[in-house]
PDB file of C-alpha atoms in Angstrom:
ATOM      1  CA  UNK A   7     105.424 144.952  72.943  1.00  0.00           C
ATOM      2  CA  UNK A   8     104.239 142.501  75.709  1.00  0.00           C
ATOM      3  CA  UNK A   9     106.922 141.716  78.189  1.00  0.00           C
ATOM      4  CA  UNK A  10     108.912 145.583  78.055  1.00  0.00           C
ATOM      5  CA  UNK A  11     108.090 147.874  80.510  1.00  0.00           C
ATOM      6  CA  UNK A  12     108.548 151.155  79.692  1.00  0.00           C
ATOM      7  CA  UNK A  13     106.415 152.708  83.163  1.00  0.00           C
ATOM      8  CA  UNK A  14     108.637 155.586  84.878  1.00  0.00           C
ATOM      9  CA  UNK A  15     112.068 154.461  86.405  1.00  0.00           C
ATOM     10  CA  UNK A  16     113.351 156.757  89.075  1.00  0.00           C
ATOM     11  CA  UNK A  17     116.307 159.210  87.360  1.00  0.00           C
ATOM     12  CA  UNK A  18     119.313 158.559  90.031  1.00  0.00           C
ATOM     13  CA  UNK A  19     121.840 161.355  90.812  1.00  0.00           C
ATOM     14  CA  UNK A  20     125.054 161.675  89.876  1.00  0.00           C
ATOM     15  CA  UNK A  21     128.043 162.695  87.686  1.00  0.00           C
ATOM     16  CA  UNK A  22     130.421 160.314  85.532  1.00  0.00           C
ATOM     17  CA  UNK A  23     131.931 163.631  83.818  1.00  0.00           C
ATOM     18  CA  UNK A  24     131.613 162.929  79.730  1.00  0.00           C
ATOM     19  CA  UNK A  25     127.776 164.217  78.573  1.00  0.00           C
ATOM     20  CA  UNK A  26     126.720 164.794  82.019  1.00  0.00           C
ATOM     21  CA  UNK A  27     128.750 167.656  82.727  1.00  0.00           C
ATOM     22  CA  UNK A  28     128.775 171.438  81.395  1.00  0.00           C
ATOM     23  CA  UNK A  29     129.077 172.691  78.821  1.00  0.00           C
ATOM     24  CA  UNK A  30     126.819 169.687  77.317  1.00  0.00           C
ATOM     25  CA  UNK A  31     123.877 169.940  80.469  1.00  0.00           C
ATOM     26  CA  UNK A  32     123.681 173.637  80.229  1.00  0.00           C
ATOM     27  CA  UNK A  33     123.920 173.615  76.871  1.00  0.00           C
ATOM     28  CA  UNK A  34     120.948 171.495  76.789  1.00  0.00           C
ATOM     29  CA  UNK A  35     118.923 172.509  79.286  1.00  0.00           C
ATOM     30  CA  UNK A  36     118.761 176.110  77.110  1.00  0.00           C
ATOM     31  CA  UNK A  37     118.964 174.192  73.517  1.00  0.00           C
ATOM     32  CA  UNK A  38     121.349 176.289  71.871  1.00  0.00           C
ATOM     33  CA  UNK A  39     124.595 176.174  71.223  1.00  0.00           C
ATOM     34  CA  UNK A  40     127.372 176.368  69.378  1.00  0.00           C
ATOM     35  CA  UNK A  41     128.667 173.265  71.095  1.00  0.00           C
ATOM     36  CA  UNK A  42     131.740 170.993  69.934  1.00  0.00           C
ATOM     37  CA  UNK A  43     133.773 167.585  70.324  1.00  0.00           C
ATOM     38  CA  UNK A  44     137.148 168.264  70.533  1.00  0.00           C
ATOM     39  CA  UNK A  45     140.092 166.526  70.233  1.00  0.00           C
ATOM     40  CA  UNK A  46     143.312 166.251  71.381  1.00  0.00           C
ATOM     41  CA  UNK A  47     144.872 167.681  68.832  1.00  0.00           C
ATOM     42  CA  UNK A  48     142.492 171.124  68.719  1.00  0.00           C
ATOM     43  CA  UNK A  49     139.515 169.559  65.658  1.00  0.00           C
ATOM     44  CA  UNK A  50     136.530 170.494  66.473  1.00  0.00           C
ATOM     45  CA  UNK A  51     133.273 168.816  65.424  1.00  0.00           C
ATOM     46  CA  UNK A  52     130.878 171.119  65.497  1.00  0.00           C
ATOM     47  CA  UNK A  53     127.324 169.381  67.449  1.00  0.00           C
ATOM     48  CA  UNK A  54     124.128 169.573  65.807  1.00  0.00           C
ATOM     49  CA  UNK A  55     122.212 170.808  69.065  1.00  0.00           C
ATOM     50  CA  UNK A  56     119.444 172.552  67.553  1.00  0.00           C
ATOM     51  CA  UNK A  57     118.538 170.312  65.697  1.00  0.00           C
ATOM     52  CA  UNK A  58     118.552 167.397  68.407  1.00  0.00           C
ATOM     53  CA  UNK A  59     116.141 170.108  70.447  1.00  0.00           C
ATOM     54  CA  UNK A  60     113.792 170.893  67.208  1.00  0.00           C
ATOM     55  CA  UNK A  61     110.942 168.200  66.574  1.00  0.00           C
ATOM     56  CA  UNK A  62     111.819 165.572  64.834  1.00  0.00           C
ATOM     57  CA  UNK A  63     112.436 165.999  60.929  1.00  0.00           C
ATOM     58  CA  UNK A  64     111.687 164.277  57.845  1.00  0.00           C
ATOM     59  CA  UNK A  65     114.790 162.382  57.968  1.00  0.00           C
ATOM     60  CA  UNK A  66     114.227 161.135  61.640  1.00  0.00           C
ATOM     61  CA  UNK A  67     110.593 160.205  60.834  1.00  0.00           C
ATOM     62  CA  UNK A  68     111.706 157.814  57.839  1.00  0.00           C
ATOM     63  CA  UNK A  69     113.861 156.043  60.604  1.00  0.00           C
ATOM     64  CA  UNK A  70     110.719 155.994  63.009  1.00  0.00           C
ATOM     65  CA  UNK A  71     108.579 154.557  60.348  1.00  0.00           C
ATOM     66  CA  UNK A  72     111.022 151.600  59.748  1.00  0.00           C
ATOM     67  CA  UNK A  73     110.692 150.723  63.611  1.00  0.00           C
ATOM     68  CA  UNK A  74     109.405 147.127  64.955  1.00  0.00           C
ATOM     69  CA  UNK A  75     107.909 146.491  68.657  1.00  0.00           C
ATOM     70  CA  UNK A  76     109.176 148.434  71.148  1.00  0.00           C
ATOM     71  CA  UNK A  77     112.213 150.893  70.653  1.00  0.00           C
ATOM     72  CA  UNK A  78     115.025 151.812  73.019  1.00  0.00           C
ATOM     73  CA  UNK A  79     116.458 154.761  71.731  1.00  0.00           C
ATOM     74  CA  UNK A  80     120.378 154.311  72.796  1.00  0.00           C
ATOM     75  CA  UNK A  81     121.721 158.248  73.727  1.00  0.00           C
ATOM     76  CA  UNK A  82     118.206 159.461  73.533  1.00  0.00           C
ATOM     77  CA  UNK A  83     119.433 163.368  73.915  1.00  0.00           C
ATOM     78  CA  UNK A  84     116.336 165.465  74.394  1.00  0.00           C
ATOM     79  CA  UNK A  85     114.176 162.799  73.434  1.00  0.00           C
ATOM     80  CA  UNK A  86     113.022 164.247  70.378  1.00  0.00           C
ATOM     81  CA  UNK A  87     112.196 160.739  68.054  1.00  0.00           C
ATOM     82  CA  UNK A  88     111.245 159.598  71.721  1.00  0.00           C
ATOM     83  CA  UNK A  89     108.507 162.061  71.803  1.00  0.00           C
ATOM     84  CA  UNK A  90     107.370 161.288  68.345  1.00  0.00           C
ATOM     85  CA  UNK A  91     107.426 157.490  68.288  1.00  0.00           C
ATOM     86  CA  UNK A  92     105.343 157.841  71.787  1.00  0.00           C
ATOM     87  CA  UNK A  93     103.090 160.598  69.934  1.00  0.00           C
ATOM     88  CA  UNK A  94     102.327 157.739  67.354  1.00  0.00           C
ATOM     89  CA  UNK A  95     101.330 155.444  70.193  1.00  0.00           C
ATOM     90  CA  UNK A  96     104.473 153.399  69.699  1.00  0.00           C
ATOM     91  CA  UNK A  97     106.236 151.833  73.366  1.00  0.00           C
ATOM     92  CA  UNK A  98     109.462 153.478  73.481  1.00  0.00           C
ATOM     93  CA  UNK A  99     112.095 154.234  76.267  1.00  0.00           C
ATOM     94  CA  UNK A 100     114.631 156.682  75.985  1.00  0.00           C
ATOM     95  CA  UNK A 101     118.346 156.252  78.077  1.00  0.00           C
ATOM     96  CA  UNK A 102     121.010 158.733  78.326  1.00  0.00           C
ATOM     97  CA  UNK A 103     124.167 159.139  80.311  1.00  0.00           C
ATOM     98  CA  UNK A 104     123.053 162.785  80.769  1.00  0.00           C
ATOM     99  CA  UNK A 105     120.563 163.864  83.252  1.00  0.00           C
ATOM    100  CA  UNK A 106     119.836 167.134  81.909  1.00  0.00           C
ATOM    101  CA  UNK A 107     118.762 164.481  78.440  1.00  0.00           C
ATOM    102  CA  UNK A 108     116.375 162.484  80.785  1.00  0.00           C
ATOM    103  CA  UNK A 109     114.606 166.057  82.235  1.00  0.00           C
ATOM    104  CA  UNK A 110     114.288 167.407  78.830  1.00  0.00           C
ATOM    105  CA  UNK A 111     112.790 163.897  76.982  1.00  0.00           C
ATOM    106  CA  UNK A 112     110.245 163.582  80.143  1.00  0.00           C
ATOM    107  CA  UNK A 113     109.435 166.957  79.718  1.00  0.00           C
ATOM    108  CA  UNK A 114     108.252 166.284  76.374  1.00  0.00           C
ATOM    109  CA  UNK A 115     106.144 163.709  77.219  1.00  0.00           C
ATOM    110  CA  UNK A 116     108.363 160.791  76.456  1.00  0.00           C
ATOM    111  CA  UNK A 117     109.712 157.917  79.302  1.00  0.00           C
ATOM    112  CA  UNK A 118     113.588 157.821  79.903  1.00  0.00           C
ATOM    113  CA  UNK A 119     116.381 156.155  82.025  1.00  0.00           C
ATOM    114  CA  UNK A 120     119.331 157.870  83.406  1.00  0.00           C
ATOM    115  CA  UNK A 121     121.518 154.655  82.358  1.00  0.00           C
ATOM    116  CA  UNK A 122     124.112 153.354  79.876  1.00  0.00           C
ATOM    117  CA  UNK A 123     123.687 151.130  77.649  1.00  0.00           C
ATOM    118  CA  UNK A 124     126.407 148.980  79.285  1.00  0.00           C
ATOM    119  CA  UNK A 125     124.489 148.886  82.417  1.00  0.00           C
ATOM    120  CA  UNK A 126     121.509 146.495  83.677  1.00  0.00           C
ATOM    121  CA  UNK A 127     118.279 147.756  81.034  1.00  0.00           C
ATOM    122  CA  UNK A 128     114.705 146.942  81.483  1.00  0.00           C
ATOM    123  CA  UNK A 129     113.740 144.707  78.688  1.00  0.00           C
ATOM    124  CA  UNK A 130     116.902 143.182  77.968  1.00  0.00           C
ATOM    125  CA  UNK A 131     116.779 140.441  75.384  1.00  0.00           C
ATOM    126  CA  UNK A 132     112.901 141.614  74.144  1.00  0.00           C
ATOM    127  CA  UNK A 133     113.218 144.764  72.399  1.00  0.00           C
ATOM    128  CA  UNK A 134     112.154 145.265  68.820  1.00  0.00           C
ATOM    129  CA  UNK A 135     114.197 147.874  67.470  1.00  0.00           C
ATOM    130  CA  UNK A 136     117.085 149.776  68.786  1.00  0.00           C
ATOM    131  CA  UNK A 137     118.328 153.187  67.946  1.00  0.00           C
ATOM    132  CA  UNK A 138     121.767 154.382  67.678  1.00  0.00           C
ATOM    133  CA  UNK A 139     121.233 157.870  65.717  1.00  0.00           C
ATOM    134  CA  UNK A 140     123.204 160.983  65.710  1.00  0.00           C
ATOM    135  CA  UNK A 141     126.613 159.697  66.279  1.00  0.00           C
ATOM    136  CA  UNK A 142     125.597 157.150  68.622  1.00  0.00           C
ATOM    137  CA  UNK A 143     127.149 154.194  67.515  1.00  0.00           C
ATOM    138  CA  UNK A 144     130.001 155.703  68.500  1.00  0.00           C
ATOM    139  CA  UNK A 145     129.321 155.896  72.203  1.00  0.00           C
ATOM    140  CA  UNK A 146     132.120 153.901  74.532  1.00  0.00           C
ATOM    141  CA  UNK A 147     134.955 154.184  71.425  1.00  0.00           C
ATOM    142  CA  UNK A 148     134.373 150.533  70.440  1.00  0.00           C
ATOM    143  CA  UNK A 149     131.703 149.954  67.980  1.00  0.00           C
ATOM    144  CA  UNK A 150     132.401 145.994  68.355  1.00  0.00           C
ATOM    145  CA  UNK A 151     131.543 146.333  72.300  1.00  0.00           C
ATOM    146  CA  UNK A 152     128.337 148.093  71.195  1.00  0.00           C
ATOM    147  CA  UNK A 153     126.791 146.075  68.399  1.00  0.00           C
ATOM    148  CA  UNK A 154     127.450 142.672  71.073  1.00  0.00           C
ATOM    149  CA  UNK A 155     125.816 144.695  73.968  1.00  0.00           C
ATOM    150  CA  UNK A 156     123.019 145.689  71.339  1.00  0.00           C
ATOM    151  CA  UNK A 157     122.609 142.320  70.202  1.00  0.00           C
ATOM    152  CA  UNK A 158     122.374 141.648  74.009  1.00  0.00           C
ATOM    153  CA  UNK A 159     119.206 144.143  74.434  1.00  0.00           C
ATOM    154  CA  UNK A 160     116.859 143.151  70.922  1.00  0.00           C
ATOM    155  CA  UNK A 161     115.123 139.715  70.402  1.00  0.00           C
ATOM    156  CA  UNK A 162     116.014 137.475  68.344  1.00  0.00           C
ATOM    157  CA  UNK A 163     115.873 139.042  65.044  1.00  0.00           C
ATOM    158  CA  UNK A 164     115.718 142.324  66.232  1.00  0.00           C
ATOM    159  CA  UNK A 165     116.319 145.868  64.552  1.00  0.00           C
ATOM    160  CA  UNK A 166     118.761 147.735  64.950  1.00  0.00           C
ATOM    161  CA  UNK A 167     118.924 151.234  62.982  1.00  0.00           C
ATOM    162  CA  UNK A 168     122.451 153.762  63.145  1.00  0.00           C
ATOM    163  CA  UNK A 169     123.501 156.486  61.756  1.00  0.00           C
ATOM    164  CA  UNK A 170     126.819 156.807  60.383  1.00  0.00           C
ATOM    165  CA  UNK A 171     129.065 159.907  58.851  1.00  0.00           C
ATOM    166  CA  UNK A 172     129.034 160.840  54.961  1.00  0.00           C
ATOM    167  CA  UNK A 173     132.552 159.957  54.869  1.00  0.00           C
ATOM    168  CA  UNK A 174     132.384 156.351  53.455  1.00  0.00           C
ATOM    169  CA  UNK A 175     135.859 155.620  54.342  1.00  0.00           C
ATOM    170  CA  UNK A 176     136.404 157.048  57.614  1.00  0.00           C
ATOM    171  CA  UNK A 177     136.327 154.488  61.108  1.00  0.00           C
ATOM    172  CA  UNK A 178     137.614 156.889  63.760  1.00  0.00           C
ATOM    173  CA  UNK A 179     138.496 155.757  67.304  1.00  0.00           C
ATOM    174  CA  UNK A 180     139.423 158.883  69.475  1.00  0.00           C
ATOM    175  CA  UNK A 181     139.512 160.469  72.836  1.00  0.00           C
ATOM    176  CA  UNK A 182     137.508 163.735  72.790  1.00  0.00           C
ATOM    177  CA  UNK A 183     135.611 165.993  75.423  1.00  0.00           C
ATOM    178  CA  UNK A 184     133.009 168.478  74.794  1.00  0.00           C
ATOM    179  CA  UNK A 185     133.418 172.066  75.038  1.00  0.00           C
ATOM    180  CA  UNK A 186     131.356 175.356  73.817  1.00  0.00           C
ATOM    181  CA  UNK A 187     132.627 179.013  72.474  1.00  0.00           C
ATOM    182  CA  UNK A 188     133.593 179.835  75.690  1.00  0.00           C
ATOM    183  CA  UNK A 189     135.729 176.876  75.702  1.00  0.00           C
ATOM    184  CA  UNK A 190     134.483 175.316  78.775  1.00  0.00           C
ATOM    185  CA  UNK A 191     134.926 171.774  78.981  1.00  0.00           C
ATOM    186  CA  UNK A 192     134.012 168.331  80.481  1.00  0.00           C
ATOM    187  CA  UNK A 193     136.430 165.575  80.871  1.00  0.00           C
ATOM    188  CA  UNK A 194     137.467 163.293  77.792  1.00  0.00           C
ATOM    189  CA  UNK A 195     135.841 160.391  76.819  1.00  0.00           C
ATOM    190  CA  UNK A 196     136.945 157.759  74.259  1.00  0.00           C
ATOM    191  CA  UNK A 197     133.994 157.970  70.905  1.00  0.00           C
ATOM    192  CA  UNK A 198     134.068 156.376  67.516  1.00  0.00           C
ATOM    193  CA  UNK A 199     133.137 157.835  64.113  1.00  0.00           C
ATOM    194  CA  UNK A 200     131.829 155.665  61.382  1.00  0.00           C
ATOM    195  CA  UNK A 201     131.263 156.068  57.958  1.00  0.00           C
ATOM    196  CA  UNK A 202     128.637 152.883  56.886  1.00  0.00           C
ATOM    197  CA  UNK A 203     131.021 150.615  54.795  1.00  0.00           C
ATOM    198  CA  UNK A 204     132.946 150.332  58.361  1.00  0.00           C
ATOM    199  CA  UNK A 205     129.639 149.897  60.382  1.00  0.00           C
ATOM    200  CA  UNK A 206     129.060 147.162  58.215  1.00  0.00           C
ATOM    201  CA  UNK A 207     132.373 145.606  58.449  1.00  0.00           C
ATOM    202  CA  UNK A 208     132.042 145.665  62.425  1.00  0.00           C
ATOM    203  CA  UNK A 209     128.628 144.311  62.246  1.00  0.00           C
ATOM    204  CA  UNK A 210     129.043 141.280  60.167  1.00  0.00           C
ATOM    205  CA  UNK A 211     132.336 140.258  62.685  1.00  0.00           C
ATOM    206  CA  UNK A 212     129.077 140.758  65.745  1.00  0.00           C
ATOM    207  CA  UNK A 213     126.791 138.399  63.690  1.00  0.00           C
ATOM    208  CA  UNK A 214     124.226 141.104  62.011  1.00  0.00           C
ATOM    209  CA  UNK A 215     123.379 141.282  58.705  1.00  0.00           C
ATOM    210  CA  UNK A 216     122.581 144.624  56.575  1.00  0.00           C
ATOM    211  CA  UNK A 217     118.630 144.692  55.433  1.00  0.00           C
ATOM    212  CA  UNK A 218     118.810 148.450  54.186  1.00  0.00           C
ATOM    213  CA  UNK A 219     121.028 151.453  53.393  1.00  0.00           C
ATOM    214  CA  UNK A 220     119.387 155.192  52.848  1.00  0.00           C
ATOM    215  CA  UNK A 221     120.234 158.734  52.663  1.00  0.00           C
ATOM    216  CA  UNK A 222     117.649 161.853  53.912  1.00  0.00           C
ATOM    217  CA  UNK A 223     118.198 164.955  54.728  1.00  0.00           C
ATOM    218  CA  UNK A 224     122.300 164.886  53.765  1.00  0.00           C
ATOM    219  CA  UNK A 225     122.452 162.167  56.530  1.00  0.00           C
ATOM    220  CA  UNK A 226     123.295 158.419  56.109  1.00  0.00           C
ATOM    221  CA  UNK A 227     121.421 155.313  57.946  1.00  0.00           C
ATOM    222  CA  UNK A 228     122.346 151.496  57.765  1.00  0.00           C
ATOM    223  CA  UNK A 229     119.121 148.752  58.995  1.00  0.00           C
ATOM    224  CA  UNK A 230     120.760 146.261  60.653  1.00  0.00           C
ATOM    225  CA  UNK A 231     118.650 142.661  61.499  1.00  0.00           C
ATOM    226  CA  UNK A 232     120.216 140.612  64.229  1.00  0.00           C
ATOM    227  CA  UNK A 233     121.199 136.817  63.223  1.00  0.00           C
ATOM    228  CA  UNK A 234     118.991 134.375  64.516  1.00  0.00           C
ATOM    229  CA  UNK A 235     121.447 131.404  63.997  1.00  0.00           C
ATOM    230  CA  UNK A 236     124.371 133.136  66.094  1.00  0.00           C
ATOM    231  CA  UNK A 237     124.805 132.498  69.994  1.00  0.00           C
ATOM    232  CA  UNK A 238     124.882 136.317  71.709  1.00  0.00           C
ATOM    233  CA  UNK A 239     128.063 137.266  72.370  1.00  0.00           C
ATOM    234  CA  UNK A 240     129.538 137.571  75.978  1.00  0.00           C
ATOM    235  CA  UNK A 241     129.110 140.985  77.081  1.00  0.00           C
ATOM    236  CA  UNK A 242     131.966 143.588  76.210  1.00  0.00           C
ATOM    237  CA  UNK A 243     134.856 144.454  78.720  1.00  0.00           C
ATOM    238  CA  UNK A 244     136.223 147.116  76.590  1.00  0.00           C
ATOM    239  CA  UNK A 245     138.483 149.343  78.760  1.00  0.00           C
ATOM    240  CA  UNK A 246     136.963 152.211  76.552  1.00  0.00           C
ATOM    241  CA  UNK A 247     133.367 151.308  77.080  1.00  0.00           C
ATOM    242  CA  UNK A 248     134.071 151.076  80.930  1.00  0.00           C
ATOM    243  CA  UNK A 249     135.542 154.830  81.169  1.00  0.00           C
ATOM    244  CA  UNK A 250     133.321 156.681  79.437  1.00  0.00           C
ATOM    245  CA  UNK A 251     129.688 154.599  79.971  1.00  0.00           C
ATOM    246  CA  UNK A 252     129.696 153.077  82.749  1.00  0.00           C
ATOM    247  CA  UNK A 253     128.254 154.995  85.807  1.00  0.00           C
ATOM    248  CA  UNK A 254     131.160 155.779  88.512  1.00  0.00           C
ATOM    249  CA  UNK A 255     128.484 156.186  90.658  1.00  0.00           C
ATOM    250  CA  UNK A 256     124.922 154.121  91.327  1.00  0.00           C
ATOM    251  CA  UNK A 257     123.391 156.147  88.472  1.00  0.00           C
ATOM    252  CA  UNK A 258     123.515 156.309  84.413  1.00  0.00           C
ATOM    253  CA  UNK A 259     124.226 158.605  81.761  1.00  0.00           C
ATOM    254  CA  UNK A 260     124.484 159.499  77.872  1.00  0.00           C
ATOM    255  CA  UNK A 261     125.074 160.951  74.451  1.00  0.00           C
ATOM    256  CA  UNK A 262     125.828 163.027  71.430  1.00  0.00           C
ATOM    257  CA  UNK A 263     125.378 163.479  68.582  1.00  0.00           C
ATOM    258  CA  UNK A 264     122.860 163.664  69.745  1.00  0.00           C
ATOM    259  CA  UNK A 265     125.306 161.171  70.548  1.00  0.00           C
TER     260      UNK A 265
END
């Protein structure tokens, strides 16, 4: 899309300690797991990280189809639907908290940022479609802070496409960290789980309106179309958003489920 630039960025170093540190970067960087978000209280939600290192699947490339303009794939993981919108000629950038993300989605072929979505983005305010798939609309903990900050990053009228849990009723705000068999572990991190009639709720308070609901694969998607009549909203301050996405450091960082 004319005005985004998605050339190479340079991938700062660093470590904000959420998806950045083991057992998610090793984990990664081999693409196999069994790896986990924990809770508090000992539940474990077991990661799909096979599946976010396979190619993308027939579910995945029924979101990709729906995409308009350039994409910014929010938590891009290891950059698999980066590598196959960029395979279909289509401009996409990839960002992720986690550096061990950003190696494995330029290794594919695909262009990605080191950055959170709360920090300064190339493009802002001209993207055609964002992604927030596998979990990722509930990076930061406050699902309000990220549909204003998405809103923030699309053009007027942009898409925005999520994924949210099978559970229809459940809108989760918790503090977990991630952690493998062994039962190593990074630091906790505040995440949200969403099942769509509570996406929806969120988004119509944020000024976005629902354009399509779908099912593939046993997973559950939401289209969401920004409103052209509403002013953008300031950008978040959430105390959640600021511990667990915001760099510590002069560098960036992402998501699961992948997100």
């Amino acid at each position: 899309m004319p005005g985004v630039d998605v050339r190479p960025y340079d991938i700062p170093s660093g470590d904000d300690g959420t998806w950045s540190a083991d057992p998610y970067a090793r984990a990664l960087r081999t693409g196999r797991g069994p790896l986990f978000l924990r809770r508090s209280d000992g539940w474990l939600l077991p990661l799909e990280l096979e599946r976010w290192c396979a190619a993308a699947d027939a579910a995945d490339l029924e979101v990709l189809r729906r995409c308009e303009g350039a994409v910014l794939d929010v938590g891009c993981g290891p950059g698999r639907l980066v590598a196959a919108l960029g395979a279909r000629g289509r401009r996409v950038l990839g960002i992720d908290v986690s550096e061990a993300a950003v190696e494995r989605t330029v290794a594919l072929g695909g262009q990605a940022l080191r950055r959170s979505v709360f920090e300064s983005l190339p493009g802002e305010g001209r993207w055609g479609t964002a992604l927030l798939i596998d979990g990722n609309v509930g990076i930061g903990g406050d699902p309000r802070a990220l549909l204003d900050r998405t809103a923030q990053l699309l053009r007027p009228g942009g898409l925005l496409m999520a994924e949210t849990v099978t559970d229809p009723e459940l809108d989760e705000r918790v503090q977990v960290h991630v952690t493998d068999a062994r039962g190593a572990a990074g630091d906790p991190f505040p995440w949200a789980r969403l099942g769509t009639p509570a996406l929806l709720r969120h988004a119509a308070r944020s000024g976005w309106v629902s354009v399509d609901q779908w099912t593939a694969g046993g997973r559950c998607f939401v289209a969401l179309r920004r409103r052209t009549t509403k002013t953008t909203a300031e950008p978040p301050k959430s105390t959640a958003v600021t511990s667990s996405q915001r760099a510590r450091k002069p560098s960036g960082d992402r998501p699961v489920a992948r997100a």
